[in-house]
Amino acid sequence: MEEHRDDIGARLGMWIFIFTEILLFGGLFLVYAVMRAGYSADFHQAAHHLNAFIGAVNTLVLLVSSATVAMSITAVQKGDSKKGVILLLVTLVCAGIFLVNKYFEWGHKIHIGLYPGSDLMLTLNHGSVMFFSLYFFMTGLHMLHLVIGAIVLTIAMVKVKSGAITPNKYVLLENGGLYWHLVDLIWIFLFPLLYLIT
Amino acid sequence: MTAENIHHPEPSYLEYRGKYKGLLGWLTTTDHKRIGLMYMYAMMVFFIVGVILGELMRLELFRPGQQFYGPQVYNGLFTLHGIIMIFTVVIPGLAAVFGNFAMPIMIGAKDVAFPRLNLFSWYLFILGAAIALSSQFMGDGPPDTGWTFYAPYSVTTHTNVIAAVLGAFVLGFSSILTGLNFIVTIHRLRAPGMTFFKMPLFPWAVYATAWIQVLATPIVGITLLMIIAERTLRIGFFDPNLGGDPVLYQHLFWIYSHPAVYIMILPAMGVVTEIIPTFSQRRVFGYKAIALSSMAIAFVGYFVWAHHMFTSGMSSTARWIFSLLTFLVAVPSAIKVFNWVTTMYKGSIDVKPPFLYSLGFIFLFMIGGLTGLSLGSLATNIHVHDTAYVVAHFHYIVFGGVGFAFFAALHYWYPKMYGRMYNFKLANIAFVFLFAGFNLLYFPQFIIGLMGMPRRYFDYLPQFTFGMQLSFYGGILLAIGLVLMLYNLFQKNGAKAPANPWGGSTLEWTIPSPPPVENFDVMPEMGPDEEPYDYK
Ligand SMILES: [Cu+2]
């Protein structure tokens, strides 16, 4: 069978997949909304325990990474694969910075005994338990998506370098970039919901 | 067809030898027709297991009190029966089997948009089923929550819920990828000139189904992940001891699981819409109404989920809104039934087995649908909620509807799939057993449900004995019918099937039976004044 290629179809598929991912998180946002309505005072208190500064830094890091991914696609389209690789590398470094920040953030909380199912957690009021449960579950699931996105972009980078992704065949990179924007977008919602609304 | 092709016909998809031979050739195939059959074989195995589990329950319920095994075994049986039948049989169901086998041909495509993803979905399906089944043998015993995994019990029970839930999650992922594949296929690979409103109605139904798969399944995915996290990490979203809300679980679960009913039934309706006109030798009545009613069902079906929760604790405003919306779904469903009946009117009806099974579908689906309305209205719901009445209702929809439509589809496309006819007489006899057995099995459940028999109970009061025993005998008849039907289809020694044995007027009947690997020698095109059912 001859190889059938349909970039528009591949892109359409990716958009639908992204849609399902948004719905996946949508279920969590629904839980957040219900819990926030039920325990607004507790949520208000608990949110003070998150470090808004680290959250803001991570937001900035992800926004930059989204920009560099978009730029790398443009570079590849224009045939400048070297620039494309460098920009993808910057994106991956941003992903690394995000994860390191998250490591310190989570690490600190776990260090003081604040994690789902911990003894400390069980002494807190119900609203705080829900808040921190949501915090760990939502940011954890987001991190998982970030890692998957980074793996996809790494593959794309290798392919740009090896010449398998070219100015007229770059749909894998483009779809990887779309996925990366999704990772960014979800964080854009998580950041204010968890860190800023206090 | 050119003269050359007649002398050297392309090998059929069944004989085709790619890189690998035999079983490996099937397991590595990306041919949508083979993948459709692979879904069918796997589902056939799961279905038979599910039937045996169901019959074991009927056996225990033959008399009040304990007969053969204890209540905990019974709880495990109905849970596993539900998980297998819902997640591995009727949800992938017609969409995975006939959506794969027939839909691409009907729109004039060589394959689906992402053939390798299609194979991957099949493997995910097998993996998910294997994980779900492993729950029976590992951990602290078979799950006993019912297929709905209601919290907080699913969080506190000591049985092996995690494996079952994880299996359902993987099966959901497979379902999403299949839906995604079909949407892109229908958007991108229709034959030139075939606009949406020139597409046959089975692809329309598959299209609507695919959207529900894509839009609804992620919600149950995240919900099942939350159950796993509840059990492993104690996040507590559904645990009232930690401040969580068990009713929230029910909402999230049914936001998916109600639309899932339409994932099952829409392709069933689609296939019946193909069969009725073919055997009435008439053009389908109300083409656009049927096409759009599929989309309407998909859309409205998304907003009715809380009718499963009228007794769970909800404001009365929410209850009447969900009740009203539930009634609204009946409208597009009824549009389809009226259109099928009108199509038959003054038609030259030829009662071959596919048509007979389709009639069975319409009859049983109507009983299931109308009793659904009595469940959707608030006052009667309170009376029959969680009784055998509900069991009867959804078996009329899921088995009487989806199951019979599946059998109809199987008898309809069987000659295309295998290039062989089957014994009509035996198929008709099997139908009589199936139809009589089905009604004898489930109709008494309506009655004893109205009398107050709760569902999922291991034991019962003596006044229900007669109804339970009728159900048992119905189950026996049904099993005989299944054996006869499968025996008939497994023969594969009937006469060679012609390209168009039924006088069908869609594209799959223009190509040889069984189809060649690439489906079409000459890619079909549709002219500006050609209509959807013009291929004869
Ligand atoms: Cu429902």
XYZ file of C-alpha atoms and ligand atoms in Angstrom:
735
model
C 0.000 0.000 0.000
C 1.414 3.386 -0.860
C 1.974 5.796 2.012
C -1.005 8.031 2.407
C -0.207 11.474 3.758
C -2.730 14.032 4.915
C -1.321 16.857 7.017
C -4.678 18.580 7.413
C -6.150 15.317 8.685
C -3.263 14.870 11.118
C -3.738 18.395 12.405
C -7.498 17.876 12.750
C -6.810 14.720 14.713
C -4.476 16.619 17.017
C -7.021 19.357 17.637
C -9.639 16.778 18.568
C -7.173 15.074 20.867
C -6.396 18.401 22.533
C -10.116 18.880 22.965
C -10.340 15.589 24.855
C -7.450 16.665 27.075
C -9.235 19.898 27.927
C -12.296 17.865 28.843
C -10.145 15.597 30.982
C -9.025 18.606 32.977
C -12.551 19.974 32.688
C -13.704 17.216 35.026
C -11.137 18.420 37.556
C -12.138 22.047 37.127
C -15.691 20.963 37.855
C -14.576 19.313 41.090
C -12.640 22.479 41.902
C -15.710 24.646 41.301
C -17.921 22.474 43.486
C -15.385 22.349 46.308
C -14.608 26.038 46.077
C -18.319 26.843 46.334
C -18.649 24.560 49.343
C -15.545 25.659 51.225
C -14.751 29.161 49.991
C -13.345 30.402 53.298
C -11.084 27.361 53.746
C -9.850 27.628 50.177
C -9.094 31.282 50.775
C -6.953 30.388 53.770
C -5.241 27.392 52.234
C -4.207 29.232 49.083
C -1.949 31.458 51.212
C 0.290 28.445 51.753
C 1.207 28.273 48.081
C 4.179 30.266 46.891
C 2.756 32.683 44.348
C 6.241 33.805 43.379
C 7.385 30.373 42.227
C 4.022 29.963 40.520
C 4.513 33.251 38.669
C 8.047 32.307 37.629
C 6.771 29.008 36.270
C 4.002 30.791 34.387
C 6.563 33.049 32.781
C 8.822 30.102 31.956
C 5.982 28.260 30.246
C 4.894 31.323 28.295
C 8.435 31.764 27.011
C 8.602 28.082 26.082
C 5.351 28.356 24.126
C 6.818 31.278 22.204
C 10.040 29.427 21.415
C 8.122 26.389 20.165
C 6.103 28.579 17.836
C 9.295 30.262 16.641
C 10.995 26.926 16.032
C 8.106 25.857 13.790
C 8.466 29.060 11.788
C 12.218 28.519 11.556
C 11.741 24.961 10.265
C 9.116 26.141 7.775
C 11.653 28.645 6.452
C 14.250 25.913 6.147
C 16.469 27.073 9.005
C 16.647 23.747 10.804
C 19.618 24.793 12.902
C 17.687 27.658 14.440
C 14.718 25.323 14.844
C 16.797 22.883 16.878
C 18.176 25.645 19.099
C 14.714 27.029 19.781
C 13.419 23.569 20.619
C 16.334 23.128 22.975
C 15.367 26.386 24.708
C 11.843 25.042 25.057
C 13.098 21.854 26.647
C 15.306 23.841 29.031
C 12.215 25.823 30.038
C 10.427 22.532 30.701
C 13.366 21.520 32.869
C 13.253 24.794 34.836
C 9.543 24.301 35.405
C 10.103 20.800 36.739
C 12.948 21.895 39.020
C 10.757 24.644 40.476
C 7.953 22.154 40.967
C 10.374 19.769 42.630
C 11.274 22.381 45.236
C 7.664 23.393 45.685
C 6.346 19.857 46.161
C 9.460 18.848 48.082
C 8.923 21.593 50.622
C 5.306 20.587 51.193
C 6.124 16.926 51.480
C 8.975 17.799 53.829
C 6.628 19.513 56.276
C 4.280 16.543 55.975
C 1.676 18.111 53.710
C 0.651 15.549 51.114
C -2.495 13.511 50.427
C -3.105 10.926 53.104
C -0.474 12.355 55.499
C -1.097 12.626 59.231
C -0.878 16.405 59.053
C -3.411 16.484 56.243
C -5.905 14.532 58.334
C -5.750 17.135 61.105
C -6.687 19.990 58.731
C -10.223 21.179 58.140
C -12.164 19.653 55.252
C -11.772 22.611 52.925
C -7.986 22.613 53.272
C -7.833 18.862 52.657
C -9.810 19.355 49.458
C -7.660 22.302 48.410
C -4.356 20.511 48.831
C -5.742 17.312 47.325
C -6.793 19.301 44.289
C -3.453 21.084 44.248
C -1.471 17.862 44.155
C -3.810 16.071 41.779
C -4.136 18.913 39.281
C -0.503 20.015 39.234
C 0.576 16.356 39.228
C -1.546 15.538 36.213
C -0.340 18.726 34.538
C 3.263 17.728 35.173
C 2.615 14.339 33.596
C 1.342 16.129 30.497
C 4.348 18.408 30.513
C 6.694 15.428 30.561
C 4.810 13.769 27.690
C 4.942 17.019 25.728
C 8.667 17.318 26.367
C 9.218 13.769 25.104
C 7.276 14.530 21.918
C 9.288 17.708 21.365
C 12.543 15.824 21.978
C 11.577 13.345 19.268
C 10.686 16.236 16.983
C 14.037 17.890 17.702
C 15.949 14.741 16.840
C 13.973 14.495 13.611
C 14.627 18.111 12.690
C 18.304 17.482 13.245
C 18.352 14.279 11.218
C 16.427 15.919 8.411
C 13.310 13.787 8.788
C 11.322 16.956 9.461
C 11.636 19.320 6.514
C 10.062 22.615 5.380
C 7.327 20.700 3.562
C 6.904 17.855 6.033
C 6.714 19.184 9.555
C 3.324 18.068 10.851
C 4.850 16.088 13.722
C 6.628 19.193 14.994
C 3.505 21.258 14.502
C 1.354 18.790 16.432
C 3.987 18.587 19.165
C 3.880 22.375 19.352
C 0.089 22.343 19.582
C 0.318 19.879 22.425
C 2.861 22.091 24.133
C 0.525 25.061 23.918
C -2.118 22.903 25.583
C 0.268 22.200 28.463
C 0.849 25.933 28.714
C -2.845 26.756 28.506
C -3.823 24.384 31.300
C -1.201 25.946 33.526
C -2.565 29.393 32.689
C -5.826 28.233 34.281
C -4.253 26.348 37.165
C -2.052 29.238 38.250
C -4.766 31.758 39.142
C -7.190 29.123 40.443
C -4.686 27.685 42.886
C -2.195 30.465 43.617
C -3.844 33.820 43.025
C -7.449 33.598 44.200
C -6.894 33.952 47.912
C -13.162 -2.477 -13.920
C -10.647 -3.011 -16.674
C -10.391 -6.305 -18.500
C -7.047 -6.982 -16.922
C -8.514 -6.824 -13.434
C -11.141 -9.397 -14.267
C -8.497 -11.873 -15.310
C -6.148 -11.179 -12.441
C -8.378 -10.189 -9.550
C -6.782 -8.485 -6.562
C -6.525 -10.839 -3.570
C -9.307 -10.361 -1.048
C -8.452 -8.866 2.314
C -8.882 -12.306 3.850
C -6.312 -13.972 1.603
C -3.906 -11.090 1.297
C -0.368 -11.899 2.382
C 1.597 -8.911 3.596
C 4.869 -9.039 5.423
C 3.663 -11.749 7.775
C 1.568 -14.845 7.320
C -1.257 -16.312 9.304
C -2.077 -15.029 12.763
C 0.835 -12.591 12.828
C -0.437 -11.154 9.578
C -3.685 -10.338 11.366
C -2.070 -9.021 14.532
C 0.081 -6.574 12.572
C -2.563 -5.538 10.061
C -3.642 -1.951 9.563
C -6.485 -2.935 7.232
C -9.716 -1.515 8.657
C -11.631 -4.632 7.567
C -9.350 -6.994 9.411
C -9.299 -4.758 12.486
C -13.101 -4.750 12.435
C -13.110 -8.543 12.441
C -10.498 -8.632 15.201
C -12.746 -6.467 17.363
C -15.580 -8.813 16.584
C -13.728 -11.970 17.556
C -12.500 -10.459 20.825
C -15.944 -9.121 21.646
C -17.516 -12.465 20.835
C -15.324 -14.092 23.484
C -16.128 -11.402 26.059
C -19.810 -11.617 25.180
C -19.915 -15.361 25.731
C -18.180 -14.943 29.096
C -20.691 -12.240 30.008
C -23.610 -14.459 28.994
C -22.294 -17.316 31.125
C -21.983 -14.969 34.114
C -25.555 -13.800 33.536
C -26.864 -17.360 33.346
C -25.018 -18.209 36.574
C -26.877 -15.374 38.288
C -30.206 -16.614 36.934
C -29.367 -20.070 38.210
C -28.773 -18.778 41.726
C -31.986 -16.743 41.584
C -34.078 -19.761 40.600
C -35.349 -20.054 44.171
C -35.283 -17.698 47.157
C -32.415 -18.257 49.556
C -28.963 -19.555 48.811
C -28.742 -22.250 46.147
C -25.230 -22.666 44.801
C -23.038 -19.869 46.075
C -23.049 -17.046 48.600
C -23.910 -13.349 48.321
C -20.317 -12.158 47.935
C -19.860 -14.364 44.873
C -23.121 -12.967 43.526
C -21.846 -9.407 44.023
C -18.681 -10.296 42.144
C -20.708 -11.897 39.347
C -22.975 -8.952 38.623
C -20.035 -6.569 38.816
C -17.993 -8.547 36.332
C -21.029 -9.178 34.115
C -21.608 -5.416 34.008
C -17.991 -4.475 33.393
C -17.550 -7.019 30.596
C -20.839 -6.378 28.868
C -20.743 -2.585 29.120
C -17.084 -1.705 28.655
C -15.853 -4.495 26.388
C -18.947 -5.465 24.401
C -21.645 -2.856 23.878
C -19.604 0.361 24.134
C -17.076 -0.556 21.441
C -19.904 -2.601 19.918
C -21.164 -1.813 16.461
C -18.957 1.239 16.038
C -15.724 -0.689 16.488
C -16.787 -3.703 14.422
C -18.964 -2.374 11.618
C -17.745 1.207 11.877
C -14.365 -0.250 11.025
C -15.456 -2.847 8.523
C -18.149 -1.032 6.574
C -17.947 2.709 7.211
C -14.763 3.460 5.199
C -16.095 1.475 2.228
C -19.464 3.193 2.426
C -17.843 6.620 2.123
C -15.576 5.424 -0.668
C -12.287 5.341 1.248
C -9.421 2.875 1.127
C -8.986 2.859 4.869
C -9.466 5.018 7.947
C -7.456 8.224 8.339
C -4.942 6.766 10.806
C -4.626 3.023 10.138
C -1.815 2.446 12.619
C -3.645 4.348 15.345
C -6.588 2.097 14.564
C -4.528 -1.001 15.287
C -3.161 0.671 18.413
C -6.751 1.245 19.603
C -7.410 -2.461 19.204
C -4.392 -3.326 21.328
C -5.471 -0.819 23.962
C -8.884 -2.494 23.892
C -7.330 -5.898 24.524
C -5.002 -4.475 27.184
C -7.864 -2.723 28.977
C -9.986 -5.864 28.913
C -7.062 -7.909 30.235
C -6.466 -5.474 33.100
C -10.166 -5.443 33.954
C -10.310 -9.247 33.935
C -7.146 -9.507 36.018
C -9.130 -7.928 38.865
C -10.714 -11.348 39.313
C -7.499 -13.128 40.093
C -5.304 -10.595 41.861
C -5.522 -8.565 45.028
C -8.195 -9.231 47.604
C -10.831 -10.795 45.436
C -13.176 -9.735 42.636
C -14.618 -6.221 42.851
C -18.135 -6.077 44.259
C -19.175 -2.501 43.539
C -21.272 -3.020 40.426
C -20.038 -1.649 37.121
C -20.803 1.908 38.262
C -18.072 1.954 40.966
C -20.174 4.238 43.163
C -18.203 6.078 45.822
C -17.718 5.918 48.757
C -18.132 2.127 48.660
C -15.686 1.757 45.769
C -13.163 3.676 47.880
C -13.659 1.648 51.044
C -14.265 -1.919 49.805
C -11.331 -4.271 50.201
C -11.838 -5.959 46.844
C -9.619 -5.316 43.863
C -11.383 -2.249 42.482
C -8.238 -0.564 41.163
C -7.610 -3.117 38.423
C -11.198 -2.940 37.212
C -11.166 0.855 37.206
C -7.802 1.036 35.472
C -9.065 -1.428 32.868
C -12.101 0.754 32.238
C -9.803 3.782 31.908
C -7.664 2.086 29.260
C -10.785 0.914 27.420
C -11.995 4.507 27.473
C -8.740 5.687 25.946
C -9.136 3.125 23.181
C -12.659 4.374 22.585
C -11.498 8.005 22.346
C -8.839 7.141 19.771
C -11.340 5.182 17.683
C -13.771 8.094 17.787
C -11.046 10.551 16.830
C -9.996 8.340 13.953
C -13.546 8.069 12.618
C -14.203 11.809 12.816
C -11.073 12.594 10.828
C -11.855 9.763 8.397
C -15.312 11.097 7.678
C -14.089 14.660 7.335
C -11.117 13.906 5.135
C -11.668 10.700 3.193
C -15.161 10.872 1.736
C -15.240 10.152 -1.982
C -14.920 13.273 -4.141
C -18.363 14.796 -4.552
C -19.798 13.018 -1.538
C -20.927 15.891 0.639
C -22.115 15.258 4.180
C -25.703 15.076 3.012
C -24.789 12.569 0.321
C -23.272 10.219 2.844
C -25.192 7.029 3.697
C -26.861 7.023 7.090
C -24.711 4.423 8.815
C -21.625 6.644 8.447
C -23.753 9.507 9.777
C -24.565 7.454 12.854
C -20.910 6.496 13.279
C -19.998 10.161 12.977
C -22.417 11.200 15.735
C -21.184 8.313 17.858
C -17.575 9.309 17.369
C -18.284 12.797 18.661
C -19.852 11.399 21.819
C -16.856 9.106 22.291
C -14.529 12.073 22.022
C -16.585 14.488 24.121
C -17.853 12.272 26.912
C -15.171 9.670 27.565
C -12.503 12.035 29.002
C -14.875 12.895 31.864
C -15.159 9.284 32.971
C -11.414 8.947 32.393
C -10.590 11.631 34.934
C -13.272 10.326 37.291
C -11.800 6.836 37.244
C -8.337 8.310 37.835
C -9.769 10.109 40.852
C -11.136 6.799 42.188
C -7.683 5.281 41.818
C -6.141 8.275 43.594
C -8.791 8.004 46.330
C -7.792 4.437 46.968
C -4.033 4.845 46.697
C -3.411 8.406 47.929
C -6.542 9.216 49.930
C -7.211 12.434 48.068
C -10.795 12.237 49.307
C -12.810 14.064 46.627
C -15.637 11.575 47.045
C -15.030 10.621 50.679
C -17.331 12.497 53.091
C -14.928 11.776 55.974
C -12.364 14.033 54.307
C -14.858 16.619 53.106
C -15.531 15.050 49.713
C -18.885 14.535 48.080
C -20.087 11.081 46.936
C -22.921 12.594 44.908
C -20.303 14.480 42.902
C -18.934 11.105 41.843
C -22.344 10.092 40.569
C -22.605 13.284 38.544
C -19.174 12.835 36.988
C -19.799 9.176 36.306
C -23.134 9.714 34.577
C -21.943 12.725 32.595
C -20.133 10.055 30.630
C -22.203 6.993 31.218
C -25.473 8.367 30.012
C -24.006 9.542 26.671
C -22.333 6.121 26.567
C -25.815 4.690 26.034
C -25.881 6.663 22.786
C -22.409 5.449 21.903
C -24.026 2.024 21.978
C -27.378 2.736 20.390
C -26.604 5.268 17.620
C -24.630 2.874 15.396
C -27.337 0.295 16.088
C -29.922 2.724 14.763
C -27.620 3.488 11.868
C -27.368 -0.094 10.743
C -31.114 -0.622 11.020
C -31.508 2.479 8.854
C -29.468 0.718 6.164
C -31.233 -2.625 6.446
C -34.890 -1.525 6.436
C -34.767 0.270 3.034
C -32.678 -2.489 1.462
C -35.204 -5.198 2.257
C -38.205 -2.979 1.549
C -36.720 -2.062 -1.853
C -37.463 1.556 -1.104
C -35.429 4.656 -0.582
C -35.166 5.545 3.102
C -37.909 7.919 4.168
C -36.731 11.258 5.589
C -32.996 11.036 4.919
C -32.171 14.415 6.436
C -34.397 13.895 9.463
C -32.594 10.657 10.271
C -29.146 12.155 9.740
C -29.881 15.188 11.876
C -31.713 13.214 14.546
C -28.478 11.281 15.121
C -26.724 14.554 15.818
C -29.648 15.781 17.939
C -29.534 12.627 20.062
C -25.804 13.050 20.492
C -26.279 16.658 21.553
C -29.309 16.417 23.857
C -28.075 13.118 25.269
C -25.228 15.045 26.812
C -27.553 16.960 29.156
C -29.721 14.293 30.725
C -27.302 12.397 32.937
C -28.846 13.215 36.316
C -31.948 11.156 35.571
C -29.924 8.324 37.093
C -29.801 10.257 40.342
C -33.354 11.346 41.090
C -33.145 9.666 44.489
C -29.537 10.650 45.226
C -30.176 14.131 46.541
C -30.672 17.013 44.137
C -32.729 20.185 44.163
C -36.231 19.764 42.796
C -35.428 22.357 40.114
C -32.529 20.243 38.885
C -34.758 17.197 38.922
C -37.512 18.581 36.759
C -35.004 20.090 34.304
C -33.255 16.758 33.875
C -36.585 15.009 33.602
C -37.728 17.412 30.882
C -34.490 17.010 28.933
C -34.783 13.239 29.230
C -38.198 13.409 27.622
C -36.751 15.582 24.863
C -34.301 12.833 23.831
C -37.273 10.650 23.074
C -38.231 12.999 20.224
C -35.304 12.351 17.843
C -35.418 8.661 18.779
C -39.086 8.515 17.852
C -38.363 10.379 14.588
C -36.151 7.475 13.606
C -38.736 4.847 14.487
C -41.429 6.661 12.486
C -39.071 6.955 9.533
C -38.251 3.246 9.581
C -41.908 2.307 9.700
C -42.762 4.783 6.950
C -39.953 3.399 4.809
C -41.592 -0.021 4.994
C -45.003 1.388 4.033
C -45.970 0.129 0.555
C -42.507 -1.300 0.146
C -41.857 -4.657 -1.438
C -40.760 -6.298 1.789
C -38.504 -9.311 1.673
C -38.202 -10.861 5.135
C -34.625 -12.131 5.078
C -32.742 -12.680 8.359
C -31.156 -9.170 8.573
C -34.608 -7.635 8.181
C -36.099 -9.989 10.762
C -33.460 -9.091 13.332
C -34.047 -5.413 12.546
C -37.750 -5.818 13.216
C -36.827 -7.465 16.492
C -34.663 -4.447 17.227
C -37.475 -1.956 16.559
C -39.934 -3.874 18.706
C -37.590 -4.352 21.662
C -36.126 -0.876 21.390
C -39.615 0.599 21.540
C -40.406 -1.266 24.750
C -37.053 -0.223 26.167
C -37.516 3.377 25.085
C -41.055 3.781 26.379
C -40.244 2.219 29.745
C -37.319 4.630 29.801
C -39.820 7.465 29.815
C -41.537 6.072 32.877
C -38.103 6.041 34.521
C -37.409 9.583 33.361
C -40.543 11.017 34.930
C -40.019 11.984 38.533
C -42.943 10.383 40.321
C -42.715 6.921 38.771
C -38.942 6.984 39.042
C -39.143 7.177 42.840
C -41.288 4.046 42.819
C -39.186 1.885 40.520
C -35.711 3.312 41.147
C -33.125 0.557 41.717
C -35.639 -2.214 41.121
C -35.711 -5.046 38.624
C -37.774 -2.678 36.455
C -34.590 -0.762 35.707
C -32.784 -4.010 34.958
C -35.506 -4.943 32.473
C -35.489 -1.460 30.908
C -31.806 -1.280 30.186
C -31.562 -4.841 28.991
C -34.325 -4.042 26.510
C -32.209 -1.129 25.285
C -28.756 -2.629 25.522
C -29.461 -6.226 24.554
C -32.812 -5.946 22.795
C -31.654 -2.806 21.051
C -27.902 -2.911 20.582
C -27.608 -6.708 20.709
C -30.301 -7.433 18.137
C -29.029 -4.653 15.878
C -25.587 -6.186 16.142
C -26.990 -9.548 15.056
C -28.862 -7.799 12.240
C -25.664 -6.088 11.095
C -23.803 -9.363 11.295
C -26.353 -11.126 9.109
C -26.403 -8.142 6.759
C -22.670 -7.752 6.163
C -21.697 -11.380 6.743
C -21.706 -12.184 2.989
C -19.501 -9.143 2.413
C -17.153 -10.082 5.230
C -16.592 -13.713 4.312
C -17.819 -14.021 0.743
C -20.212 -16.757 1.834
C -23.935 -16.951 2.440
C -25.369 -18.651 5.512
C -28.401 -20.841 6.103
C -31.446 -18.528 6.160
C -33.725 -21.099 7.723
C -31.413 -21.711 10.640
C -30.913 -17.968 11.073
C -34.686 -17.546 11.289
C -35.060 -20.375 13.786
C -32.295 -18.861 15.894
C -34.140 -15.546 15.755
C -37.328 -17.132 17.096
C -35.420 -18.601 20.041
C -33.576 -15.349 20.689
C -36.682 -13.196 20.485
C -38.913 -15.467 22.559
C -36.144 -16.175 25.056
C -35.285 -12.519 25.380
C -38.839 -11.462 26.182
C -39.388 -14.355 28.545
C -36.160 -13.471 30.300
C -36.645 -9.748 30.756
C -40.355 -8.992 30.615
C -41.096 -10.650 33.977
C -38.432 -8.366 35.468
C -40.667 -5.373 34.661
C -43.481 -6.963 36.633
C -41.505 -8.050 39.679
C -39.731 -4.692 39.615
C -43.083 -2.925 39.824
C -43.976 -5.289 42.667
C -40.884 -4.093 44.506
C -38.031 -6.506 43.737
C -34.800 -4.503 44.180
C -31.972 -4.925 41.696
C -28.627 -6.473 42.617
C -30.180 -8.558 45.426
C -28.930 -12.053 46.025
C -32.112 -13.186 47.772
C -35.793 -12.359 47.358
C -39.254 -12.775 48.831
C -41.278 -15.831 47.801
C -43.815 -13.827 45.751
C -41.136 -13.120 43.129
C -40.319 -16.788 42.578
C -42.605 -17.291 39.586
C -41.203 -14.269 37.742
C -37.619 -15.276 38.512
C -38.231 -18.787 37.203
C -39.800 -17.487 34.001
C -36.640 -15.397 33.569
C -34.526 -18.477 34.110
C -36.340 -20.410 31.374
C -36.102 -17.365 29.119
C -32.374 -17.361 29.726
C -32.178 -20.987 28.589
C -34.106 -20.247 25.374
C -31.912 -17.232 24.723
C -28.768 -19.314 25.153
C -30.099 -21.923 22.711
C -30.796 -19.147 20.213
C -27.266 -17.801 20.587
C -25.736 -21.217 20.084
C -27.841 -21.794 16.964
C -26.985 -18.388 15.537
C -23.259 -18.731 16.139
C -23.247 -22.317 14.869
C -24.886 -21.142 11.674
C -22.401 -18.341 11.121
C -19.355 -20.394 12.008
C -20.093 -22.941 9.256
C -18.733 -20.748 6.468
C -19.649 -23.392 3.906
C -22.659 -21.696 2.360
C -22.947 -20.739 -1.293
C -20.475 -18.191 -2.622
C -21.867 -14.725 -1.980
C -22.348 -12.428 -4.973
C -21.193 -8.806 -4.739
C -24.691 -7.606 -3.927
C -26.818 -10.393 -2.444
C -29.531 -8.155 -0.958
C -29.959 -5.544 -3.659
C -28.267 -2.973 -1.442
C -27.628 0.501 -2.804
C -24.519 1.672 -0.962
C -20.912 1.485 -2.104
C -19.905 -1.676 -0.260
C -22.246 -3.671 -2.538
C -20.466 -2.479 -5.680
C -17.225 -4.286 -4.819
C -16.556 -8.046 -4.687
C -17.375 -10.169 -1.636
C -15.027 -10.376 0.213
C -13.574 -6.979 -0.730
C -10.066 -6.633 -2.135
C -7.389 -5.217 0.170
C -7.703 -1.681 -1.142
C -11.496 -1.878 -1.405
C -11.876 -0.177 -4.800
C -10.176 -0.769 -8.147
C -11.365 2.607 -9.296
C -11.905 5.182 -6.593
C -15.593 6.134 -6.566
C -16.774 9.654 -7.210
C -20.163 11.261 -6.880
C -21.595 13.559 -9.493
C -23.515 16.699 -8.564
C -26.918 15.109 -9.117
C -26.175 11.707 -7.663
C -28.015 10.789 -4.487
C -26.738 8.815 -1.475
C -28.490 5.535 -2.268
C -27.795 5.330 -6.003
C -25.353 2.418 -6.167
C -27.199 -0.496 -7.615
Cu -29.315 7.692 31.260
